[in-house]
């Protein structure tokens, strides 16, 4: 579904503190599976996620989306290939909104508003009717077992609950690929196992999942279809489940 | 109810009341016209030249008729017409209430 | 189309709930803002209505008033001047005016005594302006004693009180007979306070004034247009009321400065990052922020203007009373005819709503153009 061809990302290019976060990475991420990016912190996992998720552009190299043209941009056929590296920001936002659901390491929930509003937030600028979105958000909260918190503020919740809210938010626009950055970093083992069960559920529902993690519970899990090992911005190992 | 519905209702009702106030001004112009006309008649009859807005001094009561450069101190509490007058308050014994 | 409207409504929803998060701050901001609009709008309404009423009412004033100056000061004018003036071509009528000021030591108020015009009161009787009647607690049939120029008090019976809705022009008037006026003030015979001149063709008024000034070098003709201009300039933007206005303007700038100084907090900045990372465009964020600004400023504008209207036209502008009153003891009580100029409302709209909305957008715009991946690295 996603193909990276020698994608690199350099920060502070040309300055003394130049830093190459991702160095000529080429790989494929297939549809309908769980792909894990494995590597120590600082290995460039998060940067690679932002490149794949259309949040930042690679400094060099190309990123292609195969077979999802219709989802990405109106007017394209299903089999069209979209090269996201050359698109203007407006289209990137559209692709990001339709293709990807993000679960951030620190959850990034908006404080002060209710759980339900947080979940509905990504759908606001799409112009979807609010009643429909609300229904979808409530269903998601129900599925994730946190519907009793719908009306409370996010800052009152525990870490595990916050993550479920973040997951519901990532799913509200019904994306094809769920991207999670260190999802188990703030969870204990039991909650991490529960998270992996939820991920298995997504896979069952036909979603693709991409997780960056250095937690053995994640990359050692039975559900992982492919593990890509990273170190110092390069891919050091690639393979299916060990 | 959605917040936006509440807000739009508020804005609409405020605009409506503003429109109603404008309408009121428009409708009351007949009755106001009558009292303006009677005042104009009084001005004509008594040959008045000024509005009675500030009665403290000659040059404020009848600014149109006042001397060009010499606003007098006709009133014990009258201030100087020129900028320095606005900086100096009259002495306390003049201002104290009886 | 429907989706587009729905998108705006959704963003408005979020703008409102995000304003409600800082309820105290935003409500007090709204309150202050409303007060500012209220004061500026009150001033605009008051000045406009007063200017308009002055122009209408003073249309009845004499075309030309001829004063005599002696050593730069007003002096009674010989009535004989009037005969020569009436001979000038174009002059239809010359009438002497008798009027003056009377300081009442008991109330410390200044009254205006007028003894010209038709329909004079009877002998030793007076008509009272309703402001005088209110101040001195007098009714028709009561007596008022005035201290004459020679020291003796003279008693007048109050024959009539002028209508209370005439206070804008006649609150402090005491109308008296001409002969009583002469006796009271020991006014020199054959003289009048000044002369009121009527001109047949209004276009010729300046010509007539020039002729009078030429024939009588010791006089000063005052045109009706000059009288009207006096009022236009008193209530001009640069007039005395400007002090009130400046006060208000300073207040509003303090608010804007305060709001700008607080600027975008780190939290707001982070929120913009979150919104961008979950699929909001830069444009969506800008719409959100301009809605936040507009909700405050539009509500404040509409509420302020409505309140100002009530304040000026229904309650006779009590907040301006002190400013207008100055040192005067006798303050006229008048109700202005409601008058709303749509042009001024528009000017006010652009002066109040736009700067605030823009000042909320600009810092957000700077924050909204950052890459969405900054939210990932927090």
XYZ file of C-alpha atoms in Angstrom:
718
model
C 0.000 0.000 0.000
C 2.779 2.401 0.953
C 6.185 2.386 -0.646
C 9.179 4.435 0.456
C 12.033 4.884 -2.000
C 15.243 6.166 -0.470
C 13.368 8.578 1.752
C 15.557 10.817 3.946
C 14.799 13.496 6.453
C 17.450 15.943 7.551
C 16.916 18.518 10.261
C 18.792 21.867 10.333
C 20.294 21.073 6.956
C 23.508 22.936 6.201
C 24.050 24.066 9.777
C 26.530 22.920 12.377
C 23.863 20.917 14.203
C 22.706 19.120 11.049
C 21.044 15.866 11.953
C 19.942 13.072 9.648
C 16.937 11.430 11.316
C 15.994 9.130 8.490
C 18.668 8.039 6.050
C 17.666 6.635 2.641
C 14.994 4.312 3.886
C 13.276 2.089 1.354
C 10.522 -0.255 2.436
C 6.941 -1.331 1.783
C 4.034 -1.455 4.150
C 1.388 -3.887 3.077
C -2.345 -3.525 3.440
C -4.386 -5.208 6.116
C -1.530 -6.155 8.407
C 0.235 -5.019 11.540
C 3.633 -3.564 10.842
C 5.930 -2.744 13.745
C 8.859 -0.337 13.571
C 11.283 -1.608 16.156
C 14.271 0.263 17.441
C 15.744 2.176 20.353
C 14.701 5.765 21.003
C 16.422 8.144 18.640
C 16.535 5.615 15.851
C 14.253 7.687 13.639
C 11.027 5.732 14.154
C 8.878 8.753 14.945
C 10.299 10.752 12.053
C 9.572 7.885 9.699
C 5.996 7.793 11.023
C 5.575 11.518 10.331
C 6.851 11.007 6.796
C 4.482 8.119 6.143
C 1.616 9.974 7.817
C 1.998 13.017 5.543
C 2.853 15.264 8.481
C 6.230 16.228 7.140
C 7.913 16.003 3.770
C 11.070 13.974 3.197
C 14.190 15.994 2.397
C 14.867 13.623 -0.471
C 13.399 10.411 -1.814
C 9.842 9.515 -2.706
C 6.814 8.151 -0.900
C 4.140 6.463 -2.976
C 0.641 5.351 -2.072
C -0.550 2.431 -4.185
C -4.114 1.366 -4.780
C -5.742 3.989 -2.643
C -6.139 6.817 -5.181
C -9.893 6.988 -4.754
C -9.656 7.344 -1.002
C -6.936 9.954 -1.180
C -8.192 12.520 -3.595
C -11.472 12.983 -5.394
C -11.313 12.287 -9.105
C -8.698 9.555 -8.943
C -9.320 5.914 -9.731
C -8.675 3.184 -7.165
C -5.606 1.827 -8.860
C -3.920 5.219 -9.278
C -0.654 5.780 -7.512
C -0.251 8.978 -5.536
C 3.149 10.410 -4.891
C 2.699 12.399 -1.737
C 6.131 14.006 -1.738
C 5.176 16.509 -4.413
C 1.658 17.435 -3.332
C 0.736 20.863 -1.925
C -0.157 21.062 1.752
C -3.904 21.283 1.192
C -3.985 17.875 -0.504
C -1.697 16.399 2.103
C -4.215 17.417 4.776
C -7.008 15.738 2.857
C -4.988 12.561 2.463
C -3.998 12.630 6.111
C -7.586 13.043 7.158
C -8.929 10.228 4.974
C -6.105 7.747 5.137
C -4.562 7.914 8.567
C -5.660 7.827 12.153
C -2.976 8.856 14.629
C -2.448 7.700 18.181
C 0.225 9.858 19.776
C 2.620 8.848 22.495
C 1.292 11.586 24.788
C -2.260 11.063 23.459
C -2.487 14.814 22.580
C -6.057 15.184 23.767
C -7.466 18.713 24.009
C -7.955 19.619 27.654
C -11.037 21.406 28.928
C -13.541 19.924 26.521
C -15.451 16.679 26.886
C -14.305 13.241 25.805
C -17.032 13.113 23.192
C -15.945 16.424 21.648
C -12.348 15.220 21.575
C -13.385 12.152 19.637
C -15.508 14.196 17.227
C -12.798 16.806 16.630
C -11.140 15.301 13.508
C -14.531 15.114 11.782
C -15.435 18.799 12.287
C -13.688 20.272 9.245
C -14.935 17.512 6.959
C -18.387 19.037 7.152
C -20.008 15.772 8.195
C -23.408 16.259 9.843
C -22.847 16.573 13.565
C -25.558 14.051 14.539
C -23.935 11.388 12.391
C -20.480 12.057 13.818
C -21.797 12.023 17.349
C -23.428 8.665 16.788
C -20.224 7.254 15.330
C -18.159 8.646 18.204
C -20.523 7.190 20.792
C -20.383 3.797 19.071
C -16.601 3.885 19.110
C -16.539 4.799 22.796
C -18.982 1.970 23.444
C -16.804 -0.523 21.539
C -13.741 0.590 23.454
C -15.631 0.345 26.734
C -15.266 3.979 27.796
C -18.730 5.306 26.884
C -19.451 6.166 30.521
C -16.840 8.920 30.303
C -18.356 10.545 27.196
C -19.455 13.675 29.044
C -16.475 14.107 31.355
C -13.377 16.178 30.773
C -10.288 14.401 29.489
C -8.016 15.564 32.306
C -10.031 13.476 34.806
C -9.194 10.187 33.099
C -6.511 7.590 33.769
C -3.742 6.848 31.251
C -5.391 3.719 29.887
C -8.704 5.521 29.455
C -6.999 8.466 27.767
C -5.420 6.104 25.298
C -8.768 4.574 24.463
C -10.144 8.058 23.824
C -7.173 8.734 21.572
C -7.869 5.495 19.728
C -11.529 6.424 19.295
C -10.423 9.796 17.931
C -8.061 8.118 15.491
C -10.921 5.935 14.226
C -13.665 8.525 13.906
C -12.897 9.408 10.306
C -12.721 5.695 9.445
C -9.103 5.670 8.204
C -7.368 2.899 6.289
C -4.188 2.947 8.325
C -3.799 3.494 12.037
C -0.448 4.923 13.035
C 0.608 4.644 16.660
C 3.783 6.106 18.151
C 5.034 4.256 21.250
C 1.455 3.394 22.307
C 2.529 1.331 25.310
C 5.089 3.760 26.727
C 2.705 5.026 29.403
C 0.896 1.763 30.084
C 1.587 -1.132 32.425
C 1.904 -4.658 31.067
C -1.743 -5.571 31.544
C -2.941 -2.469 29.698
C -0.346 -3.049 26.990
C -1.695 -6.558 26.416
C -5.200 -5.117 26.261
C -3.990 -2.608 23.689
C -2.576 -5.372 21.529
C -5.931 -7.143 21.719
C -7.610 -3.987 20.436
C -5.075 -3.856 17.609
C -5.960 -7.430 16.716
C -9.560 -6.250 16.590
C -8.653 -3.502 14.083
C -6.884 -6.036 11.932
C -9.955 -8.187 12.041
C -12.011 -5.210 10.912
C -9.775 -4.812 7.867
C -7.624 -1.901 8.988
C -3.892 -1.682 8.555
C -1.847 -0.796 11.606
C 1.624 0.716 11.845
C 3.226 0.930 15.273
C 6.568 2.336 16.296
C 7.739 0.789 19.531
C 10.667 -0.641 21.449
C 8.402 -2.609 23.740
C 8.740 -6.417 23.392
C 5.037 -6.810 24.134
C 4.421 -5.017 20.847
C 7.063 -6.277 18.504
C 6.998 -9.735 19.994
C 3.261 -10.056 19.752
C 1.707 -12.825 17.740
C -0.371 -10.329 15.787
C 2.632 -8.598 14.217
C 2.839 -9.436 10.538
C 6.050 -7.564 9.772
C 8.767 -6.065 11.942
C 11.133 -3.454 10.598
C 14.163 -2.835 12.740
C 15.716 0.585 12.743
C 18.893 2.036 14.149
C 20.445 5.451 13.515
C 17.936 6.295 10.833
C 18.561 3.205 8.765
C 16.758 -0.057 8.436
C 18.905 -2.796 9.949
C 16.548 -5.681 9.733
C 13.340 -6.515 8.025
C 11.214 -9.563 8.186
C 8.007 -11.242 9.062
C 7.232 -12.387 12.535
C 10.233 -14.091 14.163
C -28.793 21.999 21.920
C -25.651 22.783 19.926
C -23.565 25.724 21.045
C -23.717 27.201 17.570
C -27.529 27.141 17.639
C -27.545 29.024 20.963
C -25.051 31.547 19.664
C -26.799 32.139 16.357
C -30.086 32.569 18.208
C -28.443 35.152 20.454
C -26.952 37.046 17.518
C -30.215 36.946 15.596
C -32.210 38.205 18.550
C -29.713 41.024 19.117
C -29.890 42.005 15.456
C -33.667 41.825 15.620
C -33.777 44.121 18.636
C -31.420 46.542 16.890
C -33.721 46.507 13.874
C -36.727 47.081 16.136
C -34.987 50.047 17.763
C -34.283 51.461 14.317
C -37.908 50.910 13.400
C -38.955 52.676 16.581
C -36.812 55.671 15.635
C -38.421 55.674 12.218
C -41.960 55.409 13.529
C -41.583 57.985 16.289
C -40.370 60.682 13.928
C -43.909 62.110 13.616
C -44.334 62.705 17.322
C -40.714 63.877 17.649
C -41.231 66.086 14.631
C -44.081 67.777 16.494
C -41.959 68.685 19.508
C -39.046 69.742 17.320
C -41.465 71.944 15.359
C -42.815 73.515 18.563
C -39.248 74.194 19.763
C -38.435 75.733 16.424
C -41.503 77.942 16.756
C -40.335 79.020 20.234
C -36.896 79.829 18.805
C -38.516 81.867 16.067
C -40.873 83.698 18.404
C -38.252 84.624 21.009
C -35.516 85.068 18.366
C -33.254 82.688 20.233
C -29.847 81.870 18.851
C -28.523 79.065 21.046
C -29.295 75.755 22.679
C -29.633 75.750 26.437
C -26.984 73.127 27.179
C -24.399 74.748 29.437
C -25.724 77.469 31.664
C -22.643 78.201 33.737
C -21.272 81.157 31.802
C -22.158 83.640 29.136
C -19.900 82.135 26.537
C -21.150 78.642 27.216
C -24.825 79.526 27.397
C -24.706 81.541 24.169
C -21.554 80.414 22.384
C -22.788 81.787 19.069
C -23.208 85.274 20.559
C -20.114 85.361 22.742
C -17.284 87.847 22.261
C -14.609 86.604 19.989
C -11.704 86.516 22.393
C -12.987 87.337 25.814
C -15.105 84.786 27.554
C -15.824 86.567 30.805
C -16.064 85.151 34.203
C -19.758 85.811 34.616
C -20.227 82.938 36.954
C -18.299 82.565 40.176
C -17.403 79.017 39.201
C -16.747 79.703 35.541
C -13.462 78.325 34.294
C -11.143 79.999 31.889
C -11.933 79.242 28.301
C -8.336 78.669 27.372
C -6.444 75.433 28.029
C -4.804 76.639 31.222
C -8.269 76.992 32.718
C -8.869 73.280 32.439
C -5.773 72.574 34.517
C -6.712 74.809 37.432
C -9.767 73.994 39.498
C -11.577 76.890 41.178
C -10.708 77.418 44.852
C -12.372 75.076 47.312
C -14.434 77.736 49.090
C -16.166 78.486 45.814
C -16.977 74.884 45.164
C -18.270 73.905 48.574
C -21.983 73.262 48.753
C -24.164 75.471 50.820
C -23.050 23.537 -0.168
C -24.760 21.949 2.768
C -21.516 20.287 3.787
C -19.727 23.595 3.637
C -22.230 25.282 5.955
C -22.088 22.263 8.218
C -18.299 22.571 8.312
C -18.534 26.196 9.429
C -21.126 25.310 12.037
C -18.963 22.482 13.356
C -16.000 24.787 13.664
C -18.209 27.409 15.331
C -19.337 24.744 17.794
C -15.766 24.017 18.717
C -14.889 27.716 18.881
C -17.702 28.251 21.384
C -16.838 25.277 23.547
C -13.227 26.319 23.478
C -14.223 29.850 24.593
C -16.325 28.332 27.359
C -13.237 26.593 28.689
C -11.885 29.960 29.858
C -15.287 31.171 30.915
C -14.140 33.775 33.430
C -11.577 35.393 31.191
C -13.776 35.459 28.128
C -16.894 36.659 29.906
C -14.992 39.540 31.501
C -13.459 40.338 28.121
C -16.935 40.328 26.583
C -18.185 42.562 29.376
C -15.385 45.086 28.989
C -15.736 45.072 25.256
C -19.467 45.695 25.527
C -18.816 48.618 27.870
C -16.409 50.163 25.354
C -18.823 49.795 22.463
C -21.583 51.076 24.711
C -19.696 54.284 25.509
C -18.553 54.972 21.973
C -21.988 54.188 20.523
C -23.704 56.313 23.184
C -21.463 59.201 22.298
C -22.107 58.766 18.583
C -25.868 58.530 19.081
C -25.942 61.464 21.456
C -23.846 63.748 19.288
C -25.649 62.819 16.098
C -29.091 63.316 17.582
C -28.083 66.587 19.245
C -26.479 67.928 16.084
C -29.516 67.019 14.055
C -31.900 68.532 16.563
C -29.778 71.683 16.836
C -29.816 72.068 13.072
C -33.577 71.620 12.914
C -34.457 73.810 15.880
C -32.025 76.615 15.136
C -33.428 76.871 11.645
C -35.893 79.229 13.335
C -33.117 81.526 14.578
C -32.725 85.021 13.090
C -30.918 85.173 9.745
C -28.520 87.732 11.087
C -27.782 89.178 14.523
C -26.014 92.518 14.664
C -24.028 93.231 17.832
C -22.210 96.414 18.692
C -18.700 96.202 20.016
C -17.057 98.810 22.202
C -13.388 98.171 22.912
C -13.878 94.568 21.883
C -16.799 93.983 24.202
C -20.544 93.740 23.615
C -22.405 96.967 24.159
C -26.101 97.825 23.727
C -26.725 98.846 20.149
C -28.651 102.047 19.307
C -32.079 101.114 17.978
C -31.588 103.876 15.387
C -29.047 101.615 13.616
C -31.982 99.386 12.810
C -33.735 102.023 10.715
C -30.692 102.414 8.482
C -30.196 98.640 8.269
C -33.801 98.092 7.184
C -33.109 100.437 4.272
C -30.468 98.027 2.902
C -31.769 96.225 -0.139
C -32.879 92.699 0.599
C -33.592 93.231 4.307
C -37.197 92.412 5.108
C -37.346 93.156 8.816
C -35.169 94.438 11.664
C -36.270 93.756 15.239
C -34.375 94.825 18.376
C -33.638 91.993 20.829
C -33.588 92.577 24.575
C -31.976 89.848 26.566
C -29.426 89.370 29.293
C -28.249 87.180 32.116
C -29.397 87.163 35.684
C -27.328 85.512 38.395
C -29.405 84.232 41.247
C -27.262 84.254 44.413
C -29.620 81.935 46.299
C -29.490 79.022 43.862
C -26.172 80.121 42.329
C -27.712 79.610 38.903
C -27.563 81.770 35.800
C -30.860 82.576 34.122
C -31.412 84.104 30.729
C -33.889 86.968 30.623
C -35.563 87.493 27.277
C -37.807 90.430 26.473
C -38.225 90.223 22.740
C -40.792 88.539 20.590
C -44.524 88.473 20.219
C -46.951 87.274 22.862
C -45.250 88.926 25.853
C -46.523 88.255 29.410
C -48.673 90.837 31.204
C -47.277 93.733 33.300
C -45.006 92.575 36.116
C -45.564 88.981 35.015
C -43.168 86.450 33.599
C -43.100 83.173 31.701
C -40.660 80.663 33.166
C -38.642 78.011 31.438
C -39.404 74.693 33.062
C -35.795 74.295 34.244
C -36.073 77.506 36.280
C -39.440 76.444 37.631
C -37.976 73.098 38.703
C -34.938 74.653 40.336
C -36.868 77.308 42.238
C -39.916 75.114 42.967
C -42.267 77.575 41.277
C -45.627 77.011 39.664
C -47.909 79.252 37.654
C -49.419 81.815 40.042
C -46.371 81.938 42.348
C -44.174 84.994 42.675
C -40.515 85.447 41.873
C -38.478 88.331 43.156
C -35.593 89.608 41.030
C -32.997 92.065 42.324
C -32.798 95.062 40.024
C -29.796 97.080 38.909
C -30.490 99.779 41.496
C -30.608 97.313 44.374
C -34.356 97.147 44.814
C -36.146 93.828 44.437
C -38.964 93.623 42.001
C -41.670 90.964 42.336
C -43.085 89.210 39.271
C -45.967 86.793 39.110
C -45.409 83.594 37.200
C -47.994 83.600 34.466
C -47.017 80.464 32.617
C -44.423 77.686 32.647
C -43.054 76.828 29.222
C -43.645 73.263 28.030
C -41.213 70.795 29.587
C -40.214 69.339 26.221
C -38.777 72.741 25.276
C -35.932 72.471 27.798
C -33.307 71.969 25.116
C -33.813 75.581 24.032
C -35.607 77.245 26.937
C -34.782 75.552 30.254
C -33.220 78.656 31.822
C -35.403 81.305 30.188
C -37.369 83.965 31.976
C -39.548 85.807 29.500
C -40.393 89.324 30.612
C -42.011 92.474 29.141
C -39.698 94.924 27.434
C -40.572 97.805 29.746
C -40.079 95.596 32.818
C -36.722 94.527 31.368
C -35.677 98.171 30.976
C -36.691 99.086 34.501
C -35.148 95.983 36.079
C -31.744 96.404 34.481
C -31.914 100.220 34.172
C -31.277 99.620 30.476
C -30.260 102.787 28.533
C -33.107 104.302 26.509
C -32.955 104.059 22.733
C -30.704 101.019 22.932
C -31.262 97.281 22.454
C -29.063 94.278 23.293
C -28.660 93.519 19.637
C -30.660 93.554 16.401
C -32.243 90.554 14.665
C -32.283 91.021 10.902
C -34.417 89.015 8.482
C -33.316 88.758 4.888
C -35.787 88.001 2.118
C -33.467 85.894 -0.030
C -31.289 83.575 2.093
C -28.563 83.608 -0.559
C -28.039 87.320 0.037
C -27.383 87.018 3.785
C -23.557 87.249 3.482
C -23.886 90.275 1.165
C -26.206 92.029 3.609
C -23.803 91.204 6.460
C -20.916 92.670 4.498
C -22.871 95.866 3.826
C -23.771 96.209 7.518
C -20.161 95.691 8.553
C -19.110 98.302 6.019
C -21.702 100.905 7.021
C -21.344 100.366 10.773
C -17.709 99.581 11.504
C -18.442 99.274 15.240
C -20.807 96.305 14.743
C -20.356 92.598 14.328
C -22.952 90.738 12.234
C -23.368 87.057 13.129
C -24.840 84.816 10.441
C -27.244 81.990 11.159
C -24.829 79.651 9.398
C -22.198 80.683 11.942
C -24.564 79.894 14.811
C -25.220 76.465 13.338
C -21.519 75.979 12.801
C -20.860 76.744 16.437
C -22.941 73.723 17.404
C -21.482 71.563 14.707
C -18.035 72.336 16.115
C -18.972 71.977 19.782
C -20.077 68.434 19.020
C -17.384 67.836 16.509
C -14.970 64.940 16.962
C -12.429 67.531 17.919
C -14.823 69.249 20.310
C -15.026 69.063 24.078
C -16.641 65.649 24.015
C -13.413 64.306 22.614
C -12.144 63.960 26.179
C -14.797 61.373 26.897
C -14.026 59.678 23.637
C -10.302 59.628 24.318
C -10.932 58.035 27.667
C -12.938 55.326 25.997
C -10.400 54.825 23.246
C -7.567 54.490 25.744
C -9.619 51.939 27.642
C -10.187 49.878 24.535
C -6.547 49.977 23.604
C -5.619 48.813 27.065
C -7.878 45.829 26.550
C -6.520 45.037 23.138
C -2.978 45.418 24.363
C -3.695 43.208 27.337
C -5.242 40.595 25.135
C -2.369 40.739 22.694
C 0.251 40.732 25.421
C -1.190 37.550 26.817
C -1.019 36.385 23.206
C -1.051 32.749 22.404
C -0.243 30.710 25.428
C 1.921 27.612 25.087
C -1.219 25.578 25.576
C -3.050 27.305 22.736
C -0.023 26.792 20.548
C 0.023 23.127 21.413
C -3.669 22.860 20.661
C -3.181 24.291 17.208
C -0.512 21.640 16.688
C -2.892 18.908 17.833
C -5.641 20.144 15.536
C -3.283 20.180 12.593
C -1.994 16.708 13.381
C -5.485 15.221 13.471
C -6.312 16.578 10.044
C -7.261 20.242 10.374
C -5.985 22.483 7.613
C -4.318 25.814 8.264
C -7.477 27.391 6.871
C -9.666 25.503 9.347
C -7.545 26.696 12.249
C -7.798 30.274 10.993
C -11.574 29.992 10.682
C -11.662 28.648 14.216
C -9.605 31.548 15.573
C -11.524 34.200 13.645
C -14.759 32.699 14.953
C -13.385 32.932 18.471
C -12.625 36.617 17.890
C -15.889 37.303 16.155
C -18.046 35.639 18.781
C -16.662 38.081 21.345
C -16.569 41.198 19.202
C -19.844 40.752 17.342
C -21.783 39.981 20.495
C -20.185 42.944 22.235
C -20.905 45.214 19.287
C -24.571 44.303 19.004
C -25.196 44.348 22.743
C -23.265 47.604 23.163
C -25.128 49.377 20.384
C -28.544 48.251 21.667
C -27.700 49.313 25.213
C -26.356 52.651 23.964
C -29.593 53.296 22.117
C -31.604 52.647 25.266
C -29.190 54.763 27.312
C -29.355 57.804 25.044
C -32.921 57.814 23.784
C -34.888 56.200 26.582
C -32.909 57.258 29.648
C -31.582 60.615 28.380
C -27.895 59.660 28.619
C -27.376 59.741 32.406
C -23.700 58.787 32.024
C -22.961 61.910 30.006
C -24.932 64.181 32.305
C -21.958 64.912 34.546
C -19.733 65.713 31.582
C -22.294 68.059 30.061
C -23.313 69.590 33.348
C -19.889 71.013 34.081
C -20.195 73.723 36.735
C -23.703 74.720 35.824
C -26.362 74.565 38.483
C -29.247 74.463 36.092
C -29.084 71.447 33.847
C -31.703 71.018 31.141
C -33.619 67.745 31.110
C -34.348 66.805 27.555
C -35.146 63.699 25.591
C -33.545 63.517 22.192
C -35.496 62.331 19.200
C -34.149 58.859 18.309
C -32.028 59.033 15.218
C -29.792 56.263 13.916
C -27.388 56.821 11.067
C -26.615 53.459 9.367
C -23.363 54.889 8.051
C -22.106 55.566 11.571
C -23.176 52.113 12.702
C -21.051 50.676 9.905
C -18.085 52.852 10.847
C -18.464 51.728 14.432
C -18.639 48.118 13.291
C -15.374 48.395 11.406
C -13.728 50.262 14.255
C -14.685 47.735 16.917
C -15.178 44.298 15.371
C -12.450 44.247 12.742
C -9.326 45.222 14.730
C -10.101 42.729 17.434
C -10.802 39.880 15.051
C -7.643 40.630 13.106
C -5.572 40.831 16.266
C -6.782 37.372 17.276
C -6.058 35.880 13.866
C -2.534 37.173 13.280
C -0.729 35.322 16.111
C -2.756 32.185 15.380
C -1.863 32.400 11.741
C 1.799 32.409 12.665
C 1.243 29.396 14.868
C -0.985 27.575 12.391
C 1.552 27.519 9.600
C 3.920 25.265 11.542
C 4.276 21.673 10.415
C 1.818 19.329 12.033
C 4.596 16.964 13.087
C 5.581 19.358 15.890
C 2.694 17.886 17.840
C 4.355 14.484 17.588
C 7.528 15.697 19.233
C 6.015 17.358 22.263
